PDB file of C-alpha atoms in Angstrom:
ATOM      1  CA  VAL A   1     100.357-179.236-147.488  1.00 55.00           C
ATOM      2  CA  THR A   2      97.143-180.214-149.209  1.00 59.00           C
ATOM      3  CA  PHE A   3      94.461-181.697-146.962  1.00 62.00           C
ATOM      4  CA  THR A   4      91.749-183.951-148.323  1.00 64.00           C
ATOM      5  CA  ASN A   5      88.347-184.753-146.889  1.00 63.00           C
ATOM      6  CA  GLY A   6      88.375-188.514-146.757  1.00 66.00           C
ATOM      7  CA  GLY A   7      85.672-189.103-144.173  1.00 78.00           C
ATOM      8  CA  THR A   8      86.157-191.804-141.561  1.00 86.00           C
ATOM      9  CA  SER A   9      88.546-193.854-143.688  1.00 85.00           C
ATOM     10  CA  GLY A  10      91.068-193.278-146.405  1.00 85.00           C
ATOM     11  CA  SER A  11      94.476-194.270-147.598  1.00 87.00           C
ATOM     12  CA  ASN A  12      96.337-195.488-144.493  1.00 92.00           C
ATOM     13  CA  TYR A  13      93.811-194.424-141.823  1.00 93.00           C
ATOM     14  CA  THR A  14      90.518-195.477-140.246  1.00 93.00           C
ATOM     15  CA  LEU A  15      88.398-193.669-137.633  1.00 93.00           C
ATOM     16  CA  THR A  16      86.024-195.846-135.630  1.00 92.00           C
ATOM     17  CA  SER A  17      83.693-195.183-132.717  1.00 92.00           C
ATOM     18  CA  THR A  18      82.229-197.460-130.059  1.00 91.00           C
ATOM     19  CA  THR A  19      78.770-196.012-130.694  1.00 89.00           C
ATOM     20  CA  GLY A  20      78.910-195.163-134.394  1.00 83.00           C
ATOM     21  CA  SER A  21      80.323-191.920-135.663  1.00 82.00           C
ATOM     22  CA  ASN A  22      78.159-188.848-136.159  1.00 88.00           C
ATOM     23  CA  SER A  23      79.179-185.894-138.305  1.00 90.00           C
ATOM     24  CA  PHE A  24      78.700-182.170-137.807  1.00 91.00           C
ATOM     25  CA  THR A  25      79.213-179.668-140.635  1.00 91.00           C
ATOM     26  CA  GLY A  26      79.505-175.901-140.791  1.00 88.00           C
ATOM     27  CA  ASN A  27      80.982-175.305-137.338  1.00 87.00           C
ATOM     28  CA  SER A  28      81.290-171.549-136.839  1.00 90.00           C
ATOM     29  CA  ASN A  29      84.678-170.681-135.326  1.00 93.00           C
ATOM     30  CA  ASN A  30      87.277-167.920-135.013  1.00 93.00           C
ATOM     31  CA  VAL A  31      89.940-169.609-137.138  1.00 93.00           C
ATOM     32  CA  THR A  32      90.877-167.619-140.240  1.00 92.00           C
ATOM     33  CA  GLY A  33      92.486-168.337-143.594  1.00 90.00           C
ATOM     34  CA  ASN A  34      92.780-171.784-145.115  1.00 86.00           C
ATOM     35  CA  ALA A  35      92.907-173.384-141.655  1.00 88.00           C
ATOM     36  CA  ASN A  36      89.224-172.513-141.166  1.00 88.00           C
ATOM     37  CA  ALA A  37      88.256-175.329-143.541  1.00 86.00           C
ATOM     38  CA  LEU A  38      90.120-177.792-141.306  1.00 86.00           C
ATOM     39  CA  VAL A  39      87.976-176.994-138.279  1.00 90.00           C
ATOM     40  CA  SER A  40      84.539-176.474-139.819  1.00 90.00           C
ATOM     41  CA  ASP A  41      83.407-180.133-140.015  1.00 91.00           C
ATOM     42  CA  PHE A  42      84.002-182.939-137.525  1.00 91.00           C
ATOM     43  CA  PHE A  43      83.123-186.466-136.476  1.00 92.00           C
ATOM     44  CA  TYR A  44      82.132-187.302-132.896  1.00 92.00           C
ATOM     45  CA  ASN A  45      80.508-189.889-130.645  1.00 92.00           C
ATOM     46  CA  GLY A  46      81.564-192.381-128.012  1.00 92.00           C
ATOM     47  CA  THR A  47      85.141-193.530-127.645  1.00 95.00           C
ATOM     48  CA  GLU A  48      86.889-192.915-130.944  1.00 95.00           C
ATOM     49  CA  THR A  49      89.981-194.663-132.295  1.00 96.00           C
ATOM     50  CA  LEU A  50      92.077-193.370-135.164  1.00 96.00           C
ATOM     51  CA  THR A  51      94.353-196.060-136.646  1.00 97.00           C
ATOM     52  CA  LEU A  52      97.191-195.168-139.010  1.00 97.00           C
ATOM     53  CA  THR A  53      98.749-197.884-141.174  1.00 97.00           C
ATOM     54  CA  GLY A  54     101.631-198.116-143.623  1.00 97.00           C
ATOM     55  CA  LEU A  55     104.172-196.561-141.248  1.00 97.00           C
ATOM     56  CA  THR A  56     107.857-197.425-141.595  1.00 97.00           C
ATOM     57  CA  PRO A  57     109.046-199.402-138.528  1.00 97.00           C
ATOM     58  CA  GLY A  58     111.736-197.478-136.638  1.00 96.00           C
ATOM     59  CA  GLN A  59     110.766-194.142-138.240  1.00 96.00           C
ATOM     60  CA  THR A  60     109.796-191.260-135.942  1.00 96.00           C
ATOM     61  CA  TYR A  61     106.519-189.489-136.726  1.00 97.00           C
ATOM     62  CA  THR A  62     104.545-186.540-135.379  1.00 96.00           C
ATOM     63  CA  THR A  63     100.771-186.759-135.628  1.00 96.00           C
ATOM     64  CA  THR A  64      98.983-183.414-135.272  1.00 96.00           C
ATOM     65  CA  PHE A  65      95.281-183.094-134.449  1.00 95.00           C
ATOM     66  CA  TYR A  66      93.689-179.803-135.563  1.00 95.00           C
ATOM     67  CA  ASN A  67      90.569-178.668-133.737  1.00 94.00           C
ATOM     68  CA  ALA A  68      88.520-175.740-132.481  1.00 95.00           C
ATOM     69  CA  ALA A  69      86.957-175.326-129.065  1.00 95.00           C
ATOM     70  CA  PHE A  70      83.232-176.076-129.144  1.00 94.00           C
ATOM     71  CA  GLY A  71      82.489-174.319-125.843  1.00 93.00           C
ATOM     72  CA  ASN A  72      84.071-172.753-122.806  1.00 94.00           C
ATOM     73  CA  PRO A  73      87.275-174.090-121.211  1.00 95.00           C
ATOM     74  CA  GLY A  74      86.764-177.129-119.016  1.00 92.00           C
ATOM     75  CA  GLY A  75      83.892-178.564-121.038  1.00 89.00           C
ATOM     76  CA  ARG A  76      85.392-181.195-123.355  1.00 94.00           C
ATOM     77  CA  TRP A  77      87.886-183.399-121.488  1.00 96.00           C
ATOM     78  CA  ALA A  78      89.174-186.649-122.947  1.00 96.00           C
ATOM     79  CA  THR A  79      91.910-189.108-122.089  1.00 97.00           C
ATOM     80  CA  ILE A  80      93.900-189.582-125.269  1.00 97.00           C
ATOM     81  CA  SER A  81      96.318-192.466-125.556  1.00 97.00           C
ATOM     82  CA  ASP A  82      98.421-193.900-128.325  1.00 97.00           C
ATOM     83  CA  SER A  83      99.370-197.517-128.929  1.00 97.00           C
ATOM     84  CA  PHE A  84     102.914-196.828-127.680  1.00 96.00           C
ATOM     85  CA  GLY A  85     101.876-196.073-124.087  1.00 96.00           C
ATOM     86  CA  ASN A  86     101.688-192.266-124.242  1.00 95.00           C
ATOM     87  CA  THR A  87      98.639-190.721-122.546  1.00 96.00           C
ATOM     88  CA  ILE A  88      97.393-187.179-121.994  1.00 94.00           C
ATOM     89  CA  VAL A  89      94.222-185.756-120.459  1.00 96.00           C
ATOM     90  CA  PHE A  90      93.201-182.952-122.807  1.00 96.00           C
ATOM     91  CA  ASP A  91      90.444-180.317-122.762  1.00 96.00           C
ATOM     92  CA  GLU A  92      89.577-179.672-126.406  1.00 95.00           C
ATOM     93  CA  ASN A  93      87.887-176.440-125.246  1.00 95.00           C
ATOM     94  CA  TYR A  94      90.922-175.073-123.385  1.00 94.00           C
ATOM     95  CA  SER A  95      91.438-172.252-125.933  1.00 95.00           C
ATOM     96  CA  GLY A  96      87.894-170.877-125.516  1.00 94.00           C
ATOM     97  CA  ALA A  97      84.815-171.173-127.742  1.00 95.00           C
ATOM     98  CA  GLY A  98      85.629-171.013-131.441  1.00 94.00           C
ATOM     99  CA  ASN A  99      89.387-170.729-131.028  1.00 95.00           C
ATOM    100  CA  GLY A 100      91.681-173.191-132.758  1.00 95.00           C
ATOM    101  CA  ASN A 101      94.222-175.431-131.090  1.00 94.00           C
ATOM    102  CA  LEU A 102      96.605-178.259-131.890  1.00 94.00           C
ATOM    103  CA  LEU A 103      97.475-181.486-130.132  1.00 95.00           C
ATOM    104  CA  GLN A 104     100.644-183.301-131.197  1.00 96.00           C
ATOM    105  CA  ASP A 105     102.118-186.728-130.467  1.00 96.00           C
ATOM    106  CA  THR A 106     105.631-187.757-131.520  1.00 96.00           C
ATOM    107  CA  TYR A 107     106.432-191.468-131.536  1.00 96.00           C
ATOM    108  CA  THR A 108     108.546-194.108-133.241  1.00 96.00           C
ATOM    109  CA  ALA A 109     106.646-196.675-135.307  1.00 97.00           C
ATOM    110  CA  ASP A 110     107.047-200.270-134.159  1.00 97.00           C
ATOM    111  CA  ALA A 111     107.301-203.438-136.253  1.00 98.00           C
ATOM    112  CA  SER A 112     103.534-203.470-136.894  1.00 97.00           C
ATOM    113  CA  GLY A 113     103.745-200.312-139.009  1.00 97.00           C
ATOM    114  CA  GLN A 114     100.613-199.033-137.263  1.00 97.00           C
ATOM    115  CA  ALA A 115      99.724-196.391-134.700  1.00 98.00           C
ATOM    116  CA  ALA A 116      96.386-196.131-132.907  1.00 98.00           C
ATOM    117  CA  PHE A 117      95.071-193.120-130.982  1.00 98.00           C
ATOM    118  CA  THR A 118      92.131-193.598-128.607  1.00 98.00           C
ATOM    119  CA  PHE A 119      89.955-190.672-127.461  1.00 97.00           C
ATOM    120  CA  LEU A 120      88.016-191.595-124.300  1.00 97.00           C
ATOM    121  CA  PRO A 121      85.645-188.792-123.227  1.00 96.00           C
ATOM    122  CA  THR A 122      85.449-187.956-119.526  1.00 93.00           C
ATOM    123  CA  SER A 123      81.745-187.199-119.921  1.00 86.00           C
ATOM    124  CA  PRO A 124      79.707-189.177-122.500  1.00 79.00           C
ATOM    125  CA  GLY A 125      77.872-186.027-123.640  1.00 84.00           C
ATOM    126  CA  ASP A 126      81.108-184.141-124.301  1.00 90.00           C
ATOM    127  CA  THR A 127      82.947-186.371-126.743  1.00 93.00           C
ATOM    128  CA  TYR A 128      86.135-185.446-128.583  1.00 95.00           C
ATOM    129  CA  HIS A 129      85.536-183.768-131.956  1.00 94.00           C
ATOM    130  CA  MET A 130      87.766-185.194-134.694  1.00 94.00           C
ATOM    131  CA  TYR A 131      88.231-182.327-137.162  1.00 93.00           C
ATOM    132  CA  ALA A 132      91.483-183.019-139.009  1.00 92.00           C
ATOM    133  CA  PHE A 133      94.862-184.640-138.542  1.00 93.00           C
ATOM    134  CA  SER A 134      98.203-184.878-140.280  1.00 93.00           C
ATOM    135  CA  ASN A 135     101.038-187.351-139.884  1.00 95.00           C
ATOM    136  CA  GLU A 136     104.588-186.482-140.859  1.00 94.00           C
ATOM    137  CA  SER A 137     107.921-188.229-140.572  1.00 94.00           C
ATOM    138  CA  VAL A 138     110.505-186.493-138.407  1.00 90.00           C
ATOM    139  CA  PRO A 139     114.058-186.311-139.792  1.00 83.00           C
ATOM    140  CA  GLU A 140     116.664-188.169-137.787  1.00 72.00           C
ATOM    141  CA  PRO A 141     118.893-185.870-135.664  1.00 65.00           C
ATOM    142  CA  GLY A 142     121.917-186.905-137.761  1.00 56.00           C
ATOM    143  CA  THR A 143     120.151-185.729-140.916  1.00 49.00           C
ATOM    144  CA  ILE A 144     119.422-182.332-139.374  1.00 50.00           C
ATOM    145  CA  GLY A 145     123.074-182.065-138.282  1.00 50.00           C
ATOM    146  CA  LEU A 146     124.294-182.878-141.789  1.00 51.00           C
ATOM    147  CA  LEU A 147     122.000-180.222-143.235  1.00 52.00           C
ATOM    148  CA  GLY A 148     123.412-177.721-140.733  1.00 51.00           C
ATOM    149  CA  LEU A 149     127.006-178.657-141.606  1.00 52.00           C
ATOM    150  CA  GLY A 150     126.183-178.335-145.298  1.00 48.00           C
ATOM    151  CA  ALA A 151     124.856-174.824-144.725  1.00 49.00           C
ATOM    152  CA  VAL A 152     127.977-173.860-142.738  1.00 49.00           C
ATOM    153  CA  GLY A 153     130.158-175.249-145.546  1.00 47.00           C
ATOM    154  CA  MET A 154     128.259-173.226-148.126  1.00 45.00           C
ATOM    155  CA  LEU A 155     128.665-170.034-146.080  1.00 47.00           C
ATOM    156  CA  ALA A 156     132.400-170.644-145.643  1.00 48.00           C
ATOM    157  CA  ARG A 157     132.815-171.311-149.359  1.00 45.00           C
ATOM    158  CA  ARG A 158     130.800-168.211-150.227  1.00 45.00           C
ATOM    159  CA  ARG A 159     132.944-165.980-147.989  1.00 46.00           C
ATOM    160  CA  ARG A 160     136.208-167.312-149.457  1.00 47.00           C
ATOM    161  CA  GLY A 161     134.931-166.633-152.976  1.00 46.00           C
ATOM    162  CA  LYS A 162     134.447-162.899-152.356  1.00 45.00           C
TER     163      LYS A 162
END
């Protein structure tokens, strides 16, 4: 997967903040390899909302938020909710200073073709840090089953051919 740095808006997404978004670059962390670039720069401030557009109604998606703890556990709590009624209280620092972590939300897009994620900080001085995200469609269970049956068929055919 190729990630691009699109800032606070890009093709099919917009990040807004109630108090204007600030950026931080060059965050030192313990994440290695190519993933380090995902958690080196972030946006922060106030209550943030990430809106995704262009989704296919009825399609199931998983949105993944990539981040790194910016302090000790217990120091960066936020209530995160999506536009489909799912809510979690999440400590972005739970993994310990500099360590990476993921937060995922799986949902089915509604008729609007949009999904919105709101990040409400518990403490105004400890806002959520938006490093990177990805959004991927999840295959329908029937599709996965067909792929499995296809693989079984290929194995059976291969064994008969020997």
